[in-house]
Coordinates of C-alpha atoms in Angstrom, one line a residue:
X571 CA 32.1 -11.4 -16.0
X572 CA 30.3 -13.7 -18.1
X573 CA 26.2 -13.7 -18.2
X574 CA 24.6 -17.0 -16.4
X575 CA 27.2 -16.3 -13.6
X576 CA 25.3 -18.0 -10.5
X577 CA 28.1 -16.3 -8.3
X578 CA 30.9 -14.1 -7.9
X579 CA 32.7 -12.0 -5.2
X580 CA 31.6 -8.8 -4.5
X581 CA 35.2 -7.6 -5.5
X582 CA 34.4 -9.3 -8.9
X583 CA 31.3 -7.2 -8.9
X584 CA 32.8 -4.0 -8.6
X585 CA 35.5 -4.3 -11.0
X586 CA 32.9 -5.5 -13.6
X587 CA 31.0 -2.2 -12.9
X588 CA 34.1 -0.5 -13.3
X589 CA 34.7 -2.1 -16.9
X590 CA 31.5 -1.0 -18.2
X591 CA 33.2 2.7 -18.5
X592 CA 35.6 4.5 -20.5
X593 CA 36.7 8.0 -19.6
X594 CA 33.8 9.4 -21.4
X595 CA 31.2 7.3 -19.8
X596 CA 29.3 4.4 -20.2
X597 CA 30.6 1.7 -23.3
X598 CA 28.9 -0.9 -22.9
X599 CA 25.6 -3.1 -21.6
X600 CA 24.9 -1.6 -18.1
X601 CA 22.2 -4.2 -17.0
X602 CA 24.5 -5.7 -14.1
X603 CA 26.0 -2.8 -13.6
X604 CA 22.7 -1.5 -12.4
X605 CA 21.4 -4.4 -10.8
X606 CA 24.5 -4.7 -8.9
X607 CA 24.0 -0.5 -7.5
X608 CA 20.1 -1.3 -6.6
X609 CA 20.6 -4.8 -5.1
X610 CA 24.4 -4.4 -3.4
X611 CA 22.9 -3.6 0.3
X612 CA 21.7 -7.3 0.7
X613 CA 25.5 -8.2 1.3
X614 CA 27.0 -4.7 1.3
X615 CA 26.3 -1.3 2.8
X616 CA 26.0 1.5 0.1
X617 CA 28.4 3.3 2.8
X618 CA 31.1 0.4 2.5
X619 CA 30.5 0.1 -1.1
X620 CA 31.5 4.2 -1.4
X621 CA 34.6 2.9 0.8
X622 CA 35.7 0.4 -1.7
X623 CA 35.5 2.4 -4.5
X624 CA 37.6 5.1 -3.4
X625 CA 40.1 3.1 -2.2
X626 CA 40.4 1.7 -5.4
X627 CA 40.5 5.4 -6.6
X628 CA 43.3 6.1 -4.3
X629 CA 45.7 3.4 -5.1
X630 CA 49.0 4.4 -6.2
X631 CA 48.8 2.1 -9.5
X632 CA 45.5 3.4 -10.7
X633 CA 45.6 5.6 -13.8
X634 CA 44.3 8.5 -15.2
X635 CA 42.0 6.4 -17.4
X636 CA 40.8 4.1 -14.5
X637 CA 40.2 7.3 -12.7
X638 CA 38.2 8.0 -14.8
X639 CA 36.3 4.9 -15.0
X640 CA 35.5 5.1 -11.2
X641 CA 34.4 8.4 -10.8
X642 CA 31.7 7.7 -13.6
X643 CA 30.5 4.7 -11.9
X644 CA 30.1 7.0 -8.8
X645 CA 28.5 9.4 -11.1
X646 CA 26.2 6.9 -12.6
X647 CA 25.1 5.0 -8.9
X648 CA 23.9 9.1 -8.2
X649 CA 22.2 9.9 -11.1
X650 CA 20.4 5.9 -10.8
X651 CA 19.5 6.5 -7.4
X652 CA 19.7 9.5 -6.3
X653 CA 17.4 8.3 -2.8
X654 CA 20.3 6.6 -1.7
X655 CA 22.8 9.6 -1.5
X656 CA 19.2 11.8 -0.2
X657 CA 18.2 9.8 2.4
X658 CA 21.7 8.7 3.9
X659 CA 23.5 11.3 5.2
X660 CA 26.6 9.5 6.0
X661 CA 27.1 8.0 2.4
X662 CA 26.7 11.8 1.1
X663 CA 29.3 13.2 3.4
X664 CA 31.6 10.0 2.0
X665 CA 31.0 11.2 -1.5
X666 CA 31.5 15.2 -0.8
X667 CA 34.3 14.6 1.6
X668 CA 36.4 12.4 -1.3
X669 CA 34.9 15.9 -3.7
X670 CA 36.8 18.3 -1.5
X671 CA 40.0 15.8 -1.4
X672 CA 39.8 15.4 -5.3
X673 CA 39.7 19.4 -6.1
X674 CA 42.3 20.3 -3.4
X675 CA 44.8 17.8 -5.2
X676 CA 43.8 19.2 -8.1
X677 CA 41.6 17.0 -10.1
X678 CA 39.0 19.0 -10.8
X679 CA 37.9 16.9 -13.5
X680 CA 37.2 13.8 -11.3
X681 CA 35.3 16.0 -9.0
X682 CA 33.2 17.7 -11.1
X683 CA 31.6 14.3 -12.3
X684 CA 30.9 13.2 -8.6
X685 CA 29.0 16.4 -7.7
X686 CA 26.8 15.2 -4.6
X687 CA 25.1 18.7 -4.8
X688 CA 23.1 18.0 -7.4
X689 CA 21.2 15.1 -6.2
X690 CA 17.8 16.2 -5.6
X691 CA 16.1 16.4 -2.3
X692 CA 13.6 13.1 -1.5
X693 CA 12.0 14.6 1.3
X694 CA 8.7 15.4 -0.5
X695 CA 8.5 12.1 -1.1
X696 CA 7.7 10.9 2.5
X697 CA 5.1 13.9 3.1
X698 CA 1.6 12.8 3.2
X699 CA -0.9 15.0 1.4
X700 CA 1.0 16.2 -0.9
X701 CA -1.1 18.1 -3.3
X702 CA -0.7 18.7 -7.1
X703 CA 0.2 21.8 -8.6
X704 CA -1.6 21.2 -12.0
X705 CA -4.5 23.9 -12.5
X706 CA -7.8 22.3 -12.9
X707 CA -10.9 24.4 -14.1
X708 CA -12.9 25.0 -11.1
X709 CA -15.7 22.3 -11.1
X710 CA -19.5 22.9 -10.5
X711 CA -20.2 19.0 -10.5
X712 CA -21.8 17.4 -7.5
X713 CA -19.7 16.1 -5.0
X714 CA -22.3 13.2 -3.8
X715 CA -20.4 10.1 -4.3
X716 CA -24.0 9.0 -5.4
X717 CA -24.4 11.2 -7.9
X718 CA -20.5 10.3 -9.3
X719 CA -20.7 8.5 -12.7
X720 CA -18.6 4.8 -11.8
X721 CA -15.7 5.9 -14.2
X722 CA -14.7 9.0 -12.4
X723 CA -14.7 7.5 -8.8
X724 CA -12.7 4.7 -10.2
X725 CA -10.2 7.3 -12.2
X726 CA -9.7 9.4 -8.5
X727 CA -9.5 6.0 -6.9
X728 CA -6.5 5.5 -8.6
X729 CA -4.6 8.8 -8.2
X730 CA -4.9 8.7 -5.1
X731 CA -3.4 5.4 -4.6
X732 CA -0.7 5.6 -7.2
X733 CA 0.7 8.8 -5.7
X734 CA 0.9 6.9 -2.8
X735 CA 2.3 4.2 -4.9
X736 CA 5.2 6.2 -6.1
X737 CA 6.2 7.5 -2.8
X738 CA 7.8 4.2 -2.0
X739 CA 10.8 4.0 -2.7
X740 CA 13.5 0.9 -3.1
X741 CA 14.5 1.8 0.4
X742 CA 11.1 0.8 1.6
X743 CA 10.9 -2.2 0.3
X744 CA 14.2 -3.5 1.1
X745 CA 13.2 -2.6 5.0
X746 CA 10.5 -4.7 4.6
X747 CA 11.6 -7.5 3.5
X748 CA 14.5 -7.6 5.5
X749 CA 12.6 -6.4 8.7
X750 CA 9.3 -8.5 7.9
X751 CA 6.9 -5.9 8.9
X752 CA 6.3 -2.4 8.0
X753 CA 8.3 -1.3 11.6
X754 CA 10.2 1.9 10.6
X755 CA 8.5 2.2 7.4
X756 CA 6.0 5.0 7.5
X757 CA 5.7 5.3 3.0
X758 CA 4.5 1.6 2.9
X759 CA 2.7 1.4 6.1
X760 CA 0.2 4.4 4.6
X761 CA -0.2 3.0 1.8
X762 CA -1.4 -0.3 3.2
X763 CA -3.9 1.9 5.4
X764 CA -5.0 3.9 2.2
X765 CA -6.3 0.8 0.8
X766 CA -8.1 -0.6 4.2
X767 CA -9.2 2.5 4.3
X768 CA -11.1 2.4 0.5
X769 CA -12.5 -1.2 1.4
X770 CA -14.0 0.1 4.8
X771 CA -15.2 3.4 3.3
X772 CA -17.3 1.2 0.9
X773 CA -19.1 -1.1 3.6
X774 CA -20.0 2.1 5.4
X775 CA -21.4 3.7 2.1
X776 CA -23.2 0.6 1.8
X777 CA -24.6 0.3 5.2
X778 CA -25.0 3.5 5.6
X779 CA -28.2 3.0 3.6
X780 CA -31.5 2.2 5.8
X781 CA -33.3 0.2 3.1
X782 CA -32.7 -2.8 1.2
X783 CA -32.9 -1.6 -2.2
X784 CA -30.5 1.5 -1.3
X785 CA -27.8 -0.9 0.0
X786 CA -28.0 -3.0 -2.8
X787 CA -28.1 -0.7 -5.5
X788 CA -24.8 1.0 -3.5
X789 CA -23.4 -2.7 -3.8
X790 CA -24.4 -2.0 -7.6
X791 CA -22.7 1.1 -8.2
X792 CA -19.5 -0.1 -6.6
X793 CA -19.6 -3.4 -8.6
X794 CA -19.5 -0.8 -11.7
X795 CA -16.5 1.0 -10.0
X796 CA -14.9 -1.9 -9.7
X797 CA -15.7 -2.7 -13.8
X798 CA -14.0 0.3 -14.1
X799 CA -10.7 -0.3 -11.9
X800 CA -10.2 -3.1 -14.6
X801 CA -10.7 -1.2 -17.1
X802 CA -8.1 1.1 -16.3
X803 CA -6.3 -1.8 -15.4
X804 CA -5.7 -0.9 -11.5
X805 CA -5.8 -4.3 -9.5
X806 CA -4.7 -3.0 -6.3
X807 CA -7.8 -0.2 -5.9
X808 CA -9.6 -3.3 -7.6
X809 CA -8.9 -5.6 -4.6
X810 CA -9.7 -3.3 -2.4
X811 CA -13.1 -2.9 -3.9
X812 CA -14.0 -6.5 -4.2
X813 CA -12.2 -6.8 -0.3
X814 CA -15.0 -4.0 0.7
X815 CA -18.2 -5.8 -1.0
X816 CA -17.5 -9.3 0.4
X817 CA -16.4 -8.5 4.1
X818 CA -18.6 -10.3 5.9
X819 CA -20.5 -6.8 7.1
X820 CA -21.7 -6.9 3.3
X821 CA -22.2 -10.3 2.8
X822 CA -24.1 -11.6 5.1
X823 CA -27.2 -8.8 4.2
X824 CA -29.6 -11.3 3.0
X825 CA -32.2 -9.1 2.2
X826 CA -29.6 -6.4 0.2
X827 CA -28.0 -9.6 -1.8
X828 CA -31.7 -11.1 -2.7
X829 CA -31.9 -7.2 -4.8
X830 CA -28.9 -7.2 -6.5
X831 CA -29.4 -8.3 -10.3
X832 CA -28.3 -11.4 -12.2
X833 CA -25.6 -8.9 -14.5
X834 CA -24.5 -7.6 -11.5
X835 CA -23.8 -10.5 -9.9
X836 CA -22.2 -12.4 -13.0
X837 CA -19.7 -9.2 -13.3
X838 CA -18.8 -9.6 -9.6
X839 CA -18.1 -13.1 -10.1
X840 CA -16.0 -12.5 -12.8
X841 CA -13.9 -9.8 -11.3
X842 CA -13.4 -11.5 -7.9
X843 CA -11.5 -14.3 -10.5
X844 CA -9.5 -11.6 -11.5
X845 CA -8.2 -11.4 -8.0
X846 CA -8.9 -15.2 -6.8
X847 CA -5.9 -16.3 -4.8
X848 CA -6.1 -19.6 -6.5
X849 CA -3.2 -20.9 -8.3
X850 CA -0.8 -18.5 -6.3
X851 CA -2.4 -15.5 -7.9
X852 CA -2.5 -17.2 -11.7
X853 CA -5.3 -15.2 -13.4
X854 CA -4.2 -12.1 -11.5
X855 CA -0.4 -12.8 -12.7
X856 CA -1.3 -13.6 -16.5
X857 CA -3.5 -10.6 -17.1
X858 CA -1.2 -7.7 -15.1
X859 CA 1.8 -9.7 -17.8
X860 CA -0.8 -8.9 -20.7
X861 CA -1.3 -5.2 -19.6
X862 CA 0.8 -2.1 -21.4
X863 CA 0.8 0.8 -20.3
X864 CA -0.3 2.2 -17.2
X865 CA -1.3 -0.6 -14.9
X866 CA -1.0 -0.9 -11.0
X867 CA -0.4 -4.1 -9.4
X868 CA -1.8 -5.8 -6.6
X869 CA 1.2 -4.6 -4.2
X870 CA 0.7 -7.3 -2.0
X871 CA 0.9 -10.0 -4.1
X872 CA 4.8 -8.6 -5.0
X873 CA 5.9 -8.3 -1.6
X874 CA 4.8 -11.6 -1.3
X875 CA 7.2 -13.0 -3.8
X876 CA 10.1 -11.0 -2.3
X877 CA 9.5 -12.1 0.6
X878 CA 9.8 -15.6 -1.1
X879 CA 12.8 -15.1 -2.1
X880 CA 14.5 -13.6 0.5
X881 CA 13.4 -16.7 2.9
X882 CA 14.3 -19.7 0.3
X883 CA 17.4 -18.0 -1.1
X884 CA 20.3 -17.3 1.1
X885 CA 22.7 -14.3 0.2
X886 CA 25.7 -16.1 -0.4
X887 CA 26.7 -19.6 -1.7
X888 CA 29.1 -20.5 0.1
X889 CA 29.5 -21.0 3.5
X890 CA 32.4 -18.6 3.9
X891 CA 30.0 -16.1 2.5
X892 CA 32.8 -14.9 0.0
X893 CA 30.2 -15.0 -3.4
X894 CA 27.2 -13.6 -3.5
X895 CA 24.3 -15.8 -4.7
X896 CA 23.7 -13.8 -8.3
X897 CA 20.8 -15.9 -8.2
X898 CA 18.7 -14.9 -5.7
X899 CA 20.0 -10.9 -6.6
X900 CA 18.9 -11.5 -10.3
X901 CA 15.2 -12.7 -8.9
X902 CA 14.7 -9.9 -6.6
X903 CA 15.8 -7.7 -9.2
X904 CA 13.2 -8.5 -11.6
X905 CA 10.3 -8.1 -8.8
X906 CA 12.0 -4.6 -7.8
X907 CA 12.8 -3.5 -11.3
X908 CA 9.1 -4.1 -12.5
X909 CA 7.6 -1.8 -9.3
X910 CA 10.2 0.5 -10.3
X911 CA 9.0 1.1 -14.0
X912 CA 5.7 1.1 -12.8
X913 CA 6.1 4.1 -11.2
X914 CA 7.4 6.1 -14.3
X915 CA 3.9 5.5 -16.6
X916 CA 0.8 7.9 -14.7
X917 CA -2.1 7.0 -15.4
X918 CA -3.9 9.6 -17.9
X919 CA -6.4 11.2 -16.2
X920 CA -8.0 14.5 -15.4
X921 CA -8.3 15.3 -11.4
X922 CA -11.0 17.3 -9.7
X923 CA -8.9 18.7 -6.7
X924 CA -12.6 19.1 -4.9
X925 CA -13.1 15.2 -5.4
X926 CA -9.7 14.2 -4.6
X927 CA -10.0 16.4 -1.2
X928 CA -13.3 14.9 -0.2
X929 CA -12.2 11.3 -0.8
X930 CA -9.2 12.0 1.1
X931 CA -10.7 13.2 4.4
X932 CA -13.9 10.5 4.0
X933 CA -11.0 7.5 3.9
X934 CA -9.6 9.7 7.0
X935 CA -12.5 8.5 9.2
X936 CA -11.8 5.0 11.4
X937 CA -14.4 3.3 12.6
X938 CA -13.8 0.0 14.5
X939 CA -15.0 -3.8 13.3
X940 CA -17.2 -3.7 15.9
X941 CA -18.7 -0.6 14.8
X942 CA -19.6 -1.5 11.1
X943 CA -20.3 -5.3 12.4
X944 CA -23.2 -4.0 14.4
X945 CA -24.5 -1.7 12.0
X946 CA -24.7 -4.3 9.7
X947 CA -26.4 -6.2 12.5
X948 CA -28.6 -3.5 12.6
X949 CA -29.5 -3.3 9.1
X950 CA -30.8 -6.8 8.6
X951 CA -30.8 -8.8 12.4
X952 CA -29.4 -12.1 12.1
X953 CA -32.2 -14.8 10.7
X954 CA -31.8 -18.7 11.2
X955 CA -31.5 -19.8 7.4
X956 CA -28.5 -19.8 5.9
X957 CA -27.2 -16.4 4.2
X958 CA -26.5 -16.2 0.4
X959 CA -24.3 -13.8 -1.3
X960 CA -23.2 -13.0 -4.4
X961 CA -19.8 -14.7 -3.5
X962 CA -21.2 -18.1 -2.6
X963 CA -20.5 -19.8 -6.0
X964 CA -16.7 -18.6 -6.1
X965 CA -14.2 -21.4 -5.0
X966 CA -11.4 -21.0 -4.2
X967 CA -12.1 -17.3 -2.8
X968 CA -9.6 -14.7 -1.9
X969 CA -6.8 -14.7 0.4
X970 CA -5.9 -12.9 2.9
X971 CA -4.7 -9.6 1.3
X972 CA -3.7 -6.5 3.5
X973 CA -2.4 -6.2 7.0
X974 CA -4.9 -4.3 9.8
X975 CA -2.0 -1.8 10.6
X976 CA -3.8 1.4 11.0
X977 CA -1.0 4.6 10.6
X978 CA -1.3 7.1 12.9
X979 CA -2.4 10.2 11.1
X980 CA -0.4 13.0 11.4
X981 CA -3.0 16.1 12.6
X982 CA -1.4 18.8 10.8
X983 CA -2.1 17.0 7.3
X984 CA -5.7 15.7 8.7
X985 CA -6.8 19.1 9.1
X986 CA -4.5 20.8 6.2
X987 CA -7.2 17.9 3.9
X988 CA -10.3 19.1 6.5
X989 CA -9.9 22.1 5.4
X990 CA -9.8 22.1 1.9
X991 CA -12.6 19.4 2.1
X992 CA -14.5 21.7 3.6
X993 CA -13.9 24.4 0.8
X994 CA -14.8 22.4 -1.6
X995 CA -18.0 21.8 0.1
X996 CA -19.2 25.4 0.7
X997 CA -18.2 25.9 -2.9
X998 CA -20.6 23.1 -4.3
X999 CA -23.4 23.5 -1.7
X1000 CA -23.7 26.3 -0.6
X1001 CA -26.2 27.4 -2.8
X1002 CA -27.1 30.7 -2.1
X1003 CA -23.5 31.8 -1.5
X1004 CA -24.3 33.4 2.7
X1005 CA -21.2 31.0 3.7
X1006 CA -22.9 29.1 5.9
X1007 CA -25.0 25.4 5.4
X1008 CA -28.8 25.2 6.1
X1009 CA -30.5 22.1 6.9
X1010 CA -31.6 21.4 3.3
X1011 CA -27.9 21.7 2.3
X1012 CA -26.6 19.7 4.8
X1013 CA -29.0 17.0 4.2
X1014 CA -27.2 16.4 0.3
X1015 CA -23.8 16.6 2.6
X1016 CA -24.7 14.2 4.7
X1017 CA -24.9 11.3 2.0
X1018 CA -20.7 11.4 1.8
X1019 CA -20.5 10.7 5.6
X1020 CA -22.5 7.9 6.8
X1021 CA -21.4 8.5 10.6
X1022 CA -22.1 12.0 10.2
X1023 CA -24.1 12.8 13.3
X1024 CA -27.3 15.6 13.4
X1025 CA -27.3 19.0 12.2
X1026 CA -27.4 20.2 15.4
X1027 CA -24.3 18.2 16.5
X1028 CA -22.6 20.5 13.7
X1029 CA -24.2 23.6 14.7
X1030 CA -21.9 24.4 17.7
X1031 CA -23.5 27.7 18.1
X1032 CA -27.0 26.6 17.5
X1033 CA -27.7 29.2 15.5
X1034 CA -29.8 27.3 12.8
X1035 CA -26.9 27.6 9.8
X1036 CA -23.0 25.8 10.2
X1037 CA -20.5 27.5 9.6
X1038 CA -17.6 26.7 7.6
X1039 CA -15.4 27.0 11.0
X1040 CA -17.8 24.8 12.9
X1041 CA -17.9 21.9 10.0
X1042 CA -14.0 21.8 10.4
X1043 CA -14.2 21.9 14.3
X1044 CA -16.8 18.9 14.1
X1045 CA -14.7 17.0 12.1
X1046 CA -11.2 17.0 13.6
X1047 CA -12.7 16.2 16.8
X1048 CA -14.6 13.3 15.1
X1049 CA -11.4 11.9 13.5
X1050 CA -9.2 12.4 16.5
X1051 CA -12.4 10.5 18.5
X1052 CA -12.8 7.9 16.0
X1053 CA -9.1 6.9 15.5
X1054 CA -8.8 6.0 19.2
X1055 CA -11.1 3.2 18.9
X1056 CA -8.0 0.5 18.3
X1057 CA -7.2 -2.0 21.2
X1058 CA -8.6 -5.2 23.1
X1059 CA -7.1 -7.6 25.5
X1060 CA -6.2 -10.7 23.8
X1061 CA -5.1 -14.1 26.1
X1062 CA -1.4 -14.9 24.0
X1063 CA 0.5 -17.9 24.7
X1064 CA 3.6 -19.0 23.0
X1065 CA 3.3 -21.2 19.9
X1066 CA 6.2 -23.0 17.9
X1067 CA 5.4 -21.6 13.9
X1068 CA 7.1 -24.4 11.7
X1069 CA 5.5 -22.8 8.8
X1070 CA 6.0 -19.1 7.6
X1071 CA 3.1 -17.4 9.6
X1072 CA 1.9 -13.8 9.0
X1073 CA 1.8 -11.2 12.4
X1074 CA -2.0 -10.1 12.2
X1075 CA -0.1 -6.6 13.7
X1076 CA 2.9 -6.1 11.1
X1077 CA 2.2 -8.1 7.9
X1078 CA 5.9 -9.1 9.1
X1079 CA 7.1 -13.0 8.5
X1080 CA 7.1 -15.0 12.0
X1081 CA 8.9 -18.1 11.4
X1082 CA 11.9 -20.2 13.5
X1083 CA 12.0 -23.4 15.4
X1084 CA 11.5 -22.2 18.8
X1085 CA 8.3 -20.4 20.5
X1086 CA 8.5 -17.0 18.3
X1087 CA 5.0 -16.9 17.4
X1088 CA 2.2 -15.3 20.2
X1089 CA -1.4 -16.8 19.6
X1090 CA -4.5 -15.7 21.0
X1091 CA -6.2 -18.6 22.8
X1092 CA -9.9 -16.9 22.2
X1093 CA -9.8 -15.5 18.7
X1094 CA -6.7 -17.2 16.9
X1095 CA -5.1 -14.1 15.7
X1096 CA -1.1 -14.4 15.8
X1097 CA 1.4 -11.6 16.1
X1098 CA 5.0 -11.2 17.2
X1099 CA 6.2 -10.6 20.8
X1100 CA 7.4 -7.0 20.2
X1101 CA 3.6 -6.6 18.5
X1102 CA 1.8 -7.7 21.2
X1103 CA 1.1 -5.1 23.4
X1104 CA 0.2 -3.1 19.7
X1105 CA -2.2 -5.0 18.2
X1106 CA -5.2 -2.8 16.9
X1107 CA -7.2 -6.6 16.1
X1108 CA -10.3 -6.7 18.3
X1109 CA -10.5 -10.2 20.1
X1110 CA -13.3 -11.8 19.0
X1111 CA -14.0 -16.1 20.1
X1112 CA -15.0 -17.7 17.1
X1113 CA -17.5 -19.5 18.4
X1114 CA -19.7 -16.5 19.5
X1115 CA -18.8 -13.7 17.0
X1116 CA -21.6 -14.9 14.4
X1117 CA -24.1 -16.8 16.7
X1118 CA -24.9 -19.2 14.2
X1119 CA -22.6 -21.9 12.0
X1120 CA -23.3 -21.6 8.8
X1121 CA -21.1 -18.1 8.9
X1122 CA -17.3 -18.2 9.0
X1123 CA -15.7 -16.5 11.8
X1124 CA -15.8 -12.7 11.1
X1125 CA -12.3 -11.9 12.5
X1126 CA -10.2 -9.7 11.4
X1127 CA -8.5 -10.5 8.2
X1128 CA -5.9 -8.6 6.3
X1129 CA -5.7 -7.1 2.7
X1130 CA -2.5 -6.3 1.8
X1131 CA 0.3 -8.7 2.1
X1132 CA -0.4 -12.0 1.4
X1133 CA 0.5 -14.8 3.0
X1134 CA 2.0 -17.5 0.3
X1135 CA -1.1 -19.9 -0.4
X1136 CA -1.1 -23.7 -0.7
X1137 CA -2.1 -25.1 -4.0
X1138 CA -1.0 -28.7 -5.8
X1139 CA -0.1 -26.6 -8.8
X1140 CA 3.7 -26.1 -9.9
X1141 CA 4.4 -22.6 -10.1
X1142 CA 7.0 -21.7 -12.6
X1143 CA 8.8 -20.0 -10.1
X1144 CA 11.0 -22.7 -7.5
X1145 CA 11.3 -20.1 -5.1
X1146 CA 7.7 -18.7 -4.3
X1147 CA 7.5 -20.2 -1.3
X1148 CA 3.3 -21.4 -0.4
X1149 CA 1.6 -22.2 2.7
X1150 CA -1.7 -23.9 3.3
X1151 CA -4.0 -21.3 4.4
X1152 CA -6.2 -21.7 7.8
X1153 CA -9.6 -20.3 7.0
X1154 CA -10.1 -19.6 2.7
X1155 CA -13.0 -17.3 3.3
X1156 CA -14.9 -14.8 1.6
X1157 CA -16.5 -12.3 3.9
X1158 CA -13.5 -10.4 5.6
X1159 CA -12.7 -8.2 8.5
X1160 CA -10.1 -5.6 7.7

């Protein structure tokens, strides 16, 4: 098959892939074969592809040389995409049964090539809370976030998100694009949740400080963390930090914002420019393309590209659905291949397990949007003057970027993180080594958990000191209670969705000529009909959300899956869809 071919039948693609191999293995350019094996599920299931290959292998006219070619192709398929065989029992059984048949017929040399038992297990990649097995030196450094260097916090944010990102497989991307949402896609859902947790935790850390100077100092510290993230070429967490600092609960703090130095304001604005949605994220795309070595993408931008290509181009180039649209296949493959390569280039970071455990538990603490916004109002009550912020000079600003999805936490995994975190806390803050935390030691620990209650609330037996068991019990109970603060009643009506619209629950695309979109008359959120009962976004009427007309509505915004952004510029890719964005404001509710 010639390069530049825009369409081909499935059989032509299969035959072209077979011809790449000889009796010894690959003998030519395997790029087309690799693309076909990765992307075939868009138009042909893996079990159907396996059935096609096995049928060709059993044809009477199939020579011994051709048999070797086909077996080498299957071997290459298993070696390059082992997860497909491990996560698809039906496919694995097909290969296993055929291998047994080959052995029974005396074709042991062919049987050995397709050893399905050599495929590694990928079940570990779908487990939360996987701990690194690397041996690290014990550290006596402070675990207080206030005392951490911006670079160290940025590095450990990067480790957490990168490890979560590396668990995402091709099957997860394919499921998201085909379904338009994260339904039955726990790995991608957890990655989104981690992003949202980082952004929310930053807001809590700022609002935990009672005075404006203290809050300004925390904001300045996280601006420096964002700078370090850019230095690490971690654009995804950079977006999370920028989103947290530009959240309406933070940007409305006039007294706090006034104390941020002009130097920090200028730095923050430059970071905003990197991740702004202007020009279809053109600044980010340019910076990312120029990066070498480790680089961490804003995954939402690339997921948006996948959906845009999938929606814009048909799978087949003809009405009879006999010829595969290779233009679409190539564009999807380019995006997915880039994401796959990123997983093979880890960051060069020395980890601290105690800090990772503490961060993980801190990010697990969920608080509703109402909790955070009410705390913001308590810190600085509303005033009649227009509130200025460090983001006011930025236009256009960051578009919606993340899903409001909240993954269900696994109690066993959460409990394990809590136990390890408590062990780290006692190792670092039990200064007298008596196995308990005193009231003085408790005050230092409290700075890491903005909503940690009083000493007496944790000291269940009221003996004036906190044991590890009491602290573990407190966190398990607190997280269980906080995770339930979701779900509010909306007034939904069915509306048309002529242009692609994002579901505020699952982040999927809603698109169709008939009434497929459900919109709340009170707050304006959108969702699928199937997502109505599960929507975890507060219903807050736009006119009453802030109380003064100078503020944009602090309704829930998403910072993980960017909807297409309207632009008058010509985009280099002819298939990236763009869509008008209703409210393009910087203060966001995640």
